[in-house]
Structures are given as structure tokens and as C-alpha cells.
C-alpha atoms as a PDB file:
ATOM      1  CA  MET A   1     -46.283  30.483  26.034  1.00  0.00           C
ATOM      2  CA  ASP A   2     -46.652  34.214  26.627  1.00  0.00           C
ATOM      3  CA  GLU A   3     -49.765  36.151  27.655  1.00  0.00           C
ATOM      4  CA  SER A   4     -50.950  36.740  24.094  1.00  0.00           C
ATOM      5  CA  GLN A   5     -50.731  33.025  23.337  1.00  0.00           C
ATOM      6  CA  PHE A   6     -52.747  32.174  26.443  1.00  0.00           C
ATOM      7  CA  THR A   7     -55.358  34.757  25.450  1.00  0.00           C
ATOM      8  CA  LYS A   8     -55.600  33.167  21.999  1.00  0.00           C
ATOM      9  CA  ALA A   9     -55.822  29.653  23.509  1.00  0.00           C
ATOM     10  CA  ARG A  10     -58.608  30.831  25.809  1.00  0.00           C
ATOM     11  CA  LYS A  11     -60.606  32.180  22.861  1.00  0.00           C
ATOM     12  CA  ILE A  12     -60.102  28.938  20.931  1.00  0.00           C
ATOM     13  CA  MET A  13     -61.308  26.970  23.957  1.00  0.00           C
ATOM     14  CA  VAL A  14     -64.513  29.012  24.109  1.00  0.00           C
ATOM     15  CA  ASP A  15     -65.144  28.980  20.357  1.00  0.00           C
ATOM     16  CA  SER A  16     -64.269  25.335  19.643  1.00  0.00           C
ATOM     17  CA  GLN A  17     -64.991  23.432  22.871  1.00  0.00           C
ATOM     18  CA  ILE A  18     -67.662  25.357  24.772  1.00  0.00           C
ATOM     19  CA  ARG A  19     -69.813  27.379  22.381  1.00  0.00           C
ATOM     20  CA  PRO A  20     -70.516  24.455  19.964  1.00  0.00           C
ATOM     21  CA  ASN A  21     -71.649  22.231  22.863  1.00  0.00           C
ATOM     22  CA  LYS A  22     -74.966  23.882  23.743  1.00  0.00           C
ATOM     23  CA  VAL A  23     -73.504  26.647  25.897  1.00  0.00           C
ATOM     24  CA  THR A  24     -75.350  29.817  24.897  1.00  0.00           C
ATOM     25  CA  ASP A  25     -75.417  31.880  28.092  1.00  0.00           C
ATOM     26  CA  LEU A  26     -73.361  34.967  27.265  1.00  0.00           C
ATOM     27  CA  ARG A  27     -72.339  35.550  30.884  1.00  0.00           C
ATOM     28  CA  VAL A  28     -70.961  32.010  31.108  1.00  0.00           C
ATOM     29  CA  LEU A  29     -69.128  32.341  27.801  1.00  0.00           C
ATOM     30  CA  GLU A  30     -67.616  35.660  28.880  1.00  0.00           C
ATOM     31  CA  ALA A  31     -66.476  34.230  32.214  1.00  0.00           C
ATOM     32  CA  PHE A  32     -64.697  31.318  30.531  1.00  0.00           C
ATOM     33  CA  GLY A  33     -63.156  33.791  28.105  1.00  0.00           C
ATOM     34  CA  GLU A  34     -61.821  35.984  30.913  1.00  0.00           C
ATOM     35  CA  VAL A  35     -60.532  33.631  33.631  1.00  0.00           C
ATOM     36  CA  PRO A  36     -56.907  32.541  32.972  1.00  0.00           C
ATOM     37  CA  ARG A  37     -57.081  28.755  33.259  1.00  0.00           C
ATOM     38  CA  GLU A  38     -53.286  28.549  33.123  1.00  0.00           C
ATOM     39  CA  ALA A  39     -53.046  30.333  36.475  1.00  0.00           C
ATOM     40  CA  PHE A  40     -54.743  27.436  38.258  1.00  0.00           C
ATOM     41  CA  VAL A  41     -52.377  24.640  37.200  1.00  0.00           C
ATOM     42  CA  GLY A  42     -48.723  23.845  37.863  1.00  0.00           C
ATOM     43  CA  LYS A  43     -46.017  25.375  35.691  1.00  0.00           C
ATOM     44  CA  HIS A  44     -45.490  22.074  33.882  1.00  0.00           C
ATOM     45  CA  GLN A  45     -49.193  22.066  32.835  1.00  0.00           C
ATOM     46  CA  ARG A  46     -49.528  25.637  31.645  1.00  0.00           C
ATOM     47  CA  ALA A  47     -48.862  24.763  28.012  1.00  0.00           C
ATOM     48  CA  ILE A  48     -51.745  22.266  28.037  1.00  0.00           C
ATOM     49  CA  ALA A  49     -54.127  24.287  30.225  1.00  0.00           C
ATOM     50  CA  TYR A  50     -56.697  24.635  27.436  1.00  0.00           C
ATOM     51  CA  ILE A  51     -56.949  21.080  26.145  1.00  0.00           C
ATOM     52  CA  ASP A  52     -60.390  19.464  26.169  1.00  0.00           C
ATOM     53  CA  GLU A  53     -59.596  17.061  28.993  1.00  0.00           C
ATOM     54  CA  ASP A  54     -59.642  17.006  32.797  1.00  0.00           C
ATOM     55  CA  LEU A  55     -56.421  18.388  34.287  1.00  0.00           C
ATOM     56  CA  SER A  56     -55.032  16.592  37.327  1.00  0.00           C
ATOM     57  CA  LEU A  57     -54.201  18.562  40.473  1.00  0.00           C
ATOM     58  CA  PRO A  58     -52.523  17.604  43.750  1.00  0.00           C
ATOM     59  CA  GLY A  59     -54.529  15.606  46.280  1.00  0.00           C
ATOM     60  CA  GLY A  60     -56.616  13.685  43.769  1.00  0.00           C
ATOM     61  CA  ARG A  61     -58.444  16.755  42.478  1.00  0.00           C
ATOM     62  CA  TYR A  62     -59.067  17.759  38.869  1.00  0.00           C
ATOM     63  CA  ILE A  63     -60.056  20.781  36.850  1.00  0.00           C
ATOM     64  CA  MET A  64     -63.009  19.485  34.892  1.00  0.00           C
ATOM     65  CA  GLU A  65     -62.974  19.420  31.095  1.00  0.00           C
ATOM     66  CA  PRO A  66     -64.076  22.880  29.843  1.00  0.00           C
ATOM     67  CA  MET A  67     -67.165  21.706  27.971  1.00  0.00           C
ATOM     68  CA  ILE A  68     -68.558  19.750  30.928  1.00  0.00           C
ATOM     69  CA  SER A  69     -67.731  22.504  33.391  1.00  0.00           C
ATOM     70  CA  ALA A  70     -69.390  25.154  31.210  1.00  0.00           C
ATOM     71  CA  ARG A  71     -72.539  23.123  30.598  1.00  0.00           C
ATOM     72  CA  ILE A  72     -73.084  22.302  34.258  1.00  0.00           C
ATOM     73  CA  ILE A  73     -72.415  25.885  35.344  1.00  0.00           C
ATOM     74  CA  GLN A  74     -74.875  27.103  32.706  1.00  0.00           C
ATOM     75  CA  ALA A  75     -77.477  24.656  34.057  1.00  0.00           C
ATOM     76  CA  LEU A  76     -77.180  26.226  37.510  1.00  0.00           C
ATOM     77  CA  HIS A  77     -78.495  29.558  36.135  1.00  0.00           C
ATOM     78  CA  ILE A  78     -76.306  31.612  38.449  1.00  0.00           C
ATOM     79  CA  ARG A  79     -77.831  34.971  39.353  1.00  0.00           C
ATOM     80  CA  PRO A  80     -75.759  38.055  40.280  1.00  0.00           C
ATOM     81  CA  SER A  81     -77.242  37.958  43.790  1.00  0.00           C
ATOM     82  CA  ASP A  82     -76.496  34.268  44.442  1.00  0.00           C
ATOM     83  CA  ASN A  83     -74.331  32.922  47.230  1.00  0.00           C
ATOM     84  CA  VAL A  84     -72.526  29.817  45.967  1.00  0.00           C
ATOM     85  CA  LEU A  85     -70.704  26.918  47.617  1.00  0.00           C
ATOM     86  CA  VAL A  86     -68.078  24.981  45.644  1.00  0.00           C
ATOM     87  CA  VAL A  87     -67.180  21.562  47.065  1.00  0.00           C
ATOM     88  CA  GLY A  88     -63.833  20.038  46.110  1.00  0.00           C
ATOM     89  CA  GLY A  89     -62.774  23.209  44.351  1.00  0.00           C
ATOM     90  CA  GLY A  90     -59.107  22.241  43.994  1.00  0.00           C
ATOM     91  CA  THR A  91     -57.030  25.266  43.049  1.00  0.00           C
ATOM     92  CA  GLY A  92     -60.130  27.376  42.390  1.00  0.00           C
ATOM     93  CA  TYR A  93     -60.663  27.524  38.623  1.00  0.00           C
ATOM     94  CA  GLY A  94     -64.352  26.603  38.698  1.00  0.00           C
ATOM     95  CA  ALA A  95     -64.859  28.920  41.664  1.00  0.00           C
ATOM     96  CA  ALA A  96     -63.219  31.754  39.717  1.00  0.00           C
ATOM     97  CA  ILE A  97     -65.722  31.263  36.897  1.00  0.00           C
ATOM     98  CA  LEU A  98     -68.591  31.289  39.400  1.00  0.00           C
ATOM     99  CA  ALA A  99     -67.209  34.374  41.144  1.00  0.00           C
ATOM    100  CA  ARG A 100     -67.660  36.243  37.854  1.00  0.00           C
ATOM    101  CA  LEU A 101     -71.344  35.293  37.873  1.00  0.00           C
ATOM    102  CA  ALA A 102     -72.415  35.324  41.538  1.00  0.00           C
ATOM    103  CA  ALA A 103     -72.326  37.670  44.539  1.00  0.00           C
ATOM    104  CA  SER A 104     -70.090  35.453  46.666  1.00  0.00           C
ATOM    105  CA  VAL A 105     -68.393  32.057  46.497  1.00  0.00           C
ATOM    106  CA  ILE A 106     -67.108  29.805  49.271  1.00  0.00           C
ATOM    107  CA  ILE A 107     -64.762  26.984  48.261  1.00  0.00           C
ATOM    108  CA  VAL A 108     -64.448  23.922  50.493  1.00  0.00           C
ATOM    109  CA  GLU A 109     -61.296  21.837  50.383  1.00  0.00           C
ATOM    110  CA  SER A 110     -60.072  19.166  52.783  1.00  0.00           C
ATOM    111  CA  ARG A 111     -56.344  19.730  52.300  1.00  0.00           C
ATOM    112  CA  ALA A 112     -54.630  22.783  53.798  1.00  0.00           C
ATOM    113  CA  GLN A 113     -52.163  22.985  50.906  1.00  0.00           C
ATOM    114  CA  LEU A 114     -54.973  23.230  48.350  1.00  0.00           C
ATOM    115  CA  VAL A 115     -56.866  25.790  50.448  1.00  0.00           C
ATOM    116  CA  GLU A 116     -53.761  27.992  50.549  1.00  0.00           C
ATOM    117  CA  LYS A 117     -53.024  27.589  46.828  1.00  0.00           C
ATOM    118  CA  CYS A 118     -56.663  28.256  45.924  1.00  0.00           C
ATOM    119  CA  GLN A 119     -56.841  31.463  47.949  1.00  0.00           C
ATOM    120  CA  GLU A 120     -53.510  32.738  46.634  1.00  0.00           C
ATOM    121  CA  THR A 121     -54.552  32.168  43.017  1.00  0.00           C
ATOM    122  CA  LEU A 122     -57.965  33.792  43.413  1.00  0.00           C
ATOM    123  CA  VAL A 123     -56.309  36.890  44.853  1.00  0.00           C
ATOM    124  CA  ALA A 124     -53.688  36.864  42.091  1.00  0.00           C
ATOM    125  CA  VAL A 125     -56.366  36.956  39.376  1.00  0.00           C
ATOM    126  CA  GLY A 126     -58.176  39.821  41.104  1.00  0.00           C
ATOM    127  CA  LEU A 127     -61.196  38.109  42.635  1.00  0.00           C
ATOM    128  CA  ASP A 128     -62.212  39.390  46.064  1.00  0.00           C
ATOM    129  CA  ASN A 129     -65.649  37.768  46.373  1.00  0.00           C
ATOM    130  CA  ALA A 130     -64.404  34.182  46.736  1.00  0.00           C
ATOM    131  CA  VAL A 131     -62.802  32.564  49.775  1.00  0.00           C
ATOM    132  CA  ALA A 132     -61.415  29.064  50.385  1.00  0.00           C
ATOM    133  CA  VAL A 133     -61.939  27.225  53.680  1.00  0.00           C
ATOM    134  CA  LYS A 134     -60.747  23.894  55.052  1.00  0.00           C
ATOM    135  CA  SER A 135     -63.469  21.341  55.753  1.00  0.00           C
ATOM    136  CA  ARG A 136     -64.459  17.778  54.965  1.00  0.00           C
ATOM    137  CA  LEU A 137     -66.045  17.869  51.528  1.00  0.00           C
ATOM    138  CA  ALA A 138     -69.117  15.915  52.581  1.00  0.00           C
ATOM    139  CA  ASP A 139     -69.737  18.432  55.387  1.00  0.00           C
ATOM    140  CA  GLY A 140     -69.905  21.446  53.091  1.00  0.00           C
ATOM    141  CA  PHE A 141     -69.776  24.649  55.137  1.00  0.00           C
ATOM    142  CA  ALA A 142     -72.974  24.914  57.152  1.00  0.00           C
ATOM    143  CA  LYS A 143     -71.789  28.039  58.980  1.00  0.00           C
ATOM    144  CA  GLU A 144     -72.604  30.205  55.941  1.00  0.00           C
ATOM    145  CA  ALA A 145     -75.662  28.231  54.727  1.00  0.00           C
ATOM    146  CA  PRO A 146     -78.131  28.398  53.110  1.00  0.00           C
ATOM    147  CA  TYR A 147     -76.659  28.595  49.620  1.00  0.00           C
ATOM    148  CA  ASP A 148     -78.536  29.474  46.453  1.00  0.00           C
ATOM    149  CA  ARG A 149     -76.294  27.198  44.417  1.00  0.00           C
ATOM    150  CA  ILE A 150     -73.857  24.389  45.251  1.00  0.00           C
ATOM    151  CA  LEU A 151     -71.392  22.864  42.781  1.00  0.00           C
ATOM    152  CA  ILE A 152     -69.519  19.639  43.532  1.00  0.00           C
ATOM    153  CA  GLU A 153     -66.497  19.587  41.221  1.00  0.00           C
ATOM    154  CA  GLY A 154     -66.323  15.917  40.349  1.00  0.00           C
ATOM    155  CA  ALA A 155     -68.337  12.721  40.180  1.00  0.00           C
ATOM    156  CA  VAL A 156     -70.301  11.406  43.165  1.00  0.00           C
ATOM    157  CA  GLU A 157     -71.952   8.088  43.914  1.00  0.00           C
ATOM    158  CA  SER A 158     -74.248   9.829  46.369  1.00  0.00           C
ATOM    159  CA  VAL A 159     -74.799  13.268  47.898  1.00  0.00           C
ATOM    160  CA  PRO A 160     -75.026  13.413  51.713  1.00  0.00           C
ATOM    161  CA  ASP A 161     -78.303  14.728  53.061  1.00  0.00           C
ATOM    162  CA  GLY A 162     -76.405  17.120  55.301  1.00  0.00           C
ATOM    163  CA  LEU A 163     -74.958  18.827  52.233  1.00  0.00           C
ATOM    164  CA  LEU A 164     -78.302  19.007  50.457  1.00  0.00           C
ATOM    165  CA  GLN A 165     -79.804  20.573  53.569  1.00  0.00           C
ATOM    166  CA  GLN A 166     -77.500  23.550  53.053  1.00  0.00           C
ATOM    167  CA  LEU A 167     -79.524  24.562  49.983  1.00  0.00           C
ATOM    168  CA  SER A 168     -81.918  27.495  50.167  1.00  0.00           C
ATOM    169  CA  ALA A 169     -85.624  26.914  49.521  1.00  0.00           C
ATOM    170  CA  ASP A 170     -85.213  27.358  45.746  1.00  0.00           C
ATOM    171  CA  GLY A 171     -81.568  26.287  45.643  1.00  0.00           C
ATOM    172  CA  LEU A 172     -79.864  23.934  43.193  1.00  0.00           C
ATOM    173  CA  LEU A 173     -76.953  21.524  43.670  1.00  0.00           C
ATOM    174  CA  ALA A 174     -75.023  20.337  40.616  1.00  0.00           C
ATOM    175  CA  ALA A 175     -72.672  17.367  40.332  1.00  0.00           C
ATOM    176  CA  ILE A 176     -71.836  14.456  38.071  1.00  0.00           C
ATOM    177  CA  TRP A 177     -73.822  11.513  39.482  1.00  0.00           C
ATOM    178  CA  ARG A 178     -72.168   8.175  38.851  1.00  0.00           C
ATOM    179  CA  PRO A 179     -73.909   5.309  40.637  1.00  0.00           C
ATOM    180  CA  GLN A 180     -71.764   2.617  42.199  1.00  0.00           C
ATOM    181  CA  ASP A 181     -69.990   0.506  39.549  1.00  0.00           C
ATOM    182  CA  SER A 182     -71.488   2.545  36.685  1.00  0.00           C
ATOM    183  CA  PRO A 183     -68.950   3.382  33.932  1.00  0.00           C
ATOM    184  CA  VAL A 184     -70.842   6.515  32.866  1.00  0.00           C
ATOM    185  CA  GLY A 185     -71.858   9.583  34.852  1.00  0.00           C
ATOM    186  CA  LEU A 186     -74.817  11.908  34.492  1.00  0.00           C
ATOM    187  CA  ALA A 187     -74.550  15.644  35.040  1.00  0.00           C
ATOM    188  CA  SER A 188     -77.439  16.257  37.420  1.00  0.00           C
ATOM    189  CA  LEU A 189     -79.271  18.903  39.418  1.00  0.00           C
ATOM    190  CA  TRP A 190     -80.710  18.321  42.886  1.00  0.00           C
ATOM    191  CA  SER A 191     -83.423  20.541  44.354  1.00  0.00           C
ATOM    192  CA  ARG A 192     -85.876  20.499  47.226  1.00  0.00           C
ATOM    193  CA  ALA A 193     -89.076  18.529  46.653  1.00  0.00           C
ATOM    194  CA  GLY A 194     -91.505  18.559  49.567  1.00  0.00           C
ATOM    195  CA  SER A 195     -89.683  17.281  52.629  1.00  0.00           C
ATOM    196  CA  GLY A 196     -86.945  15.662  50.531  1.00  0.00           C
ATOM    197  CA  PHE A 197     -84.926  16.228  47.371  1.00  0.00           C
ATOM    198  CA  SER A 198     -85.259  15.272  43.714  1.00  0.00           C
ATOM    199  CA  ARG A 199     -82.604  14.762  41.049  1.00  0.00           C
ATOM    200  CA  LYS A 200     -82.867  15.817  37.394  1.00  0.00           C
ATOM    201  CA  SER A 201     -80.531  14.307  34.773  1.00  0.00           C
ATOM    202  CA  LEU A 202     -78.971  16.725  32.280  1.00  0.00           C
ATOM    203  CA  PHE A 203     -76.397  14.979  30.064  1.00  0.00           C
ATOM    204  CA  ASP A 204     -73.816  12.179  30.065  1.00  0.00           C
ATOM    205  CA  ALA A 205     -70.481  13.185  31.530  1.00  0.00           C
ATOM    206  CA  GLN A 206     -67.333  11.304  32.399  1.00  0.00           C
ATOM    207  CA  VAL A 207     -65.206  12.917  35.107  1.00  0.00           C
ATOM    208  CA  PRO A 208     -63.113  11.420  37.936  1.00  0.00           C
ATOM    209  CA  LEU A 209     -64.925  10.238  41.058  1.00  0.00           C
ATOM    210  CA  LEU A 210     -64.290  12.108  44.301  1.00  0.00           C
ATOM    211  CA  ASP A 211     -63.319   9.546  46.955  1.00  0.00           C
ATOM    212  CA  GLU A 212     -65.189  11.520  49.613  1.00  0.00           C
ATOM    213  CA  PHE A 213     -68.471  10.852  47.807  1.00  0.00           C
ATOM    214  CA  ARG A 214     -68.258   7.112  47.362  1.00  0.00           C
ATOM    215  CA  SER A 215     -71.250   5.156  48.667  1.00  0.00           C
ATOM    216  CA  LYS A 216     -70.644   2.835  51.573  1.00  0.00           C
ATOM    217  CA  ARG A 217     -70.005  -0.648  50.262  1.00  0.00           C
ATOM    218  CA  GLU A 218     -72.201  -3.459  51.516  1.00  0.00           C
ATOM    219  CA  PHE A 219     -70.533  -6.781  52.160  1.00  0.00           C
ATOM    220  CA  VAL A 220     -72.414  -9.922  51.246  1.00  0.00           C
ATOM    221  CA  PHE A 221     -71.414 -13.148  53.058  1.00  0.00           C
END
């Protein structure tokens, strides 16, 4: 596929997968229409970069299905002044979308190879307000906290308190919550509530579970 074909595929993705599925925020629609999804996958995947499915990446990461990604990003209500943390950002596609909406984006990845690939691709597509760093996913990146918005790119059985604590006073964390042994996930938002945090369910969503966010199993004898 050449550049014009990718441009056409990107428009079809927005018009047929994203726009009809309750995504109305024009800034979000424009970002998905501008960021070249094909740049964030391997050469053998470029021809299928715009299908309505999760795309597998090295190291057990995925680029989330466009519709789910767009809806959860819309729910975060990203403001131009926001500082955003992306956890498990893979090669950086979701972060690239967010970088079009926010002031700055930090991407956390646990594998050096993915960090390098992510940073190279972000630079290649002309984004200078996003940076990838190596860290355990569950640790986030407290050095630059607090964050106005946090996006975990995948399903979680639980969200560590230490990661939630990196939210600003009015911050939001978004992820697909999939309780232990549940076959279905729920796109959800976490926010501060008194001295703790509350979770709000948004919509059903089925995306791969991030191993780093599995709950500790209890053994019964």
C-alpha cells in the first residue's frame, strides 16, 4: 500500500469504525484521522493496520482496537494543558493520539526494545511532546507526577494504589477493568474520592489482559 491508500484507509477507519460508535469529539476524530497507524506496526502488519481488531506487538503488547481506543480516550476529556501518562504504551500509537490532544505525554514501557522503538516512531511522525521511558508498568513514573490523565493500554484485574496516587487532585485514570476470571471487561475511569478512589464503568470492552496488572492469586488448601 502507498501513502494515498493509507490515507484512504485511515479515513475509512474514522468514518466506519469510530464515528458511528458514539465518538463525537472533533479533536479526537481529527487525531485518529491524522496519526499514521501503519507507522506503529511491523512491516508485515502495515496492510492490516486499520482493521477493527487489536494488533499484536512484541513483548505481549497490543494496539487496541480503534473503536475502543477512541471511546476511552474521548472519555478522558483531554485538555490542551494536560500532562498525560500512558502505561504499557507499546510502540506508541495511543500516545501519539494523546500527544495531539495534550500538552505532554510520558509513555512507560518495561522492555528496552519497545522504549527505543516507541521513541523512534514518535520522532518519525513529528511529535516532540511525547517521550518514552523504561519502568515497571505498575510503578508508573512518579518522578514526573502528578498527572492530569493516565491511560493504561490494556485490560487490568486491578490498579495499584501507587499508580492511582500519581493522579492530580482532579485527575482521571482510564483502563479496561476485567476482574479475575471474568470473560468480559469494562472500560472504566478512576478518580479521587475523599481519601481513596472510585471507579466509574463506561462500556463493555474486550482487550487483552496486561500480565503486569493481574491480581495476586489466593491459594485455597
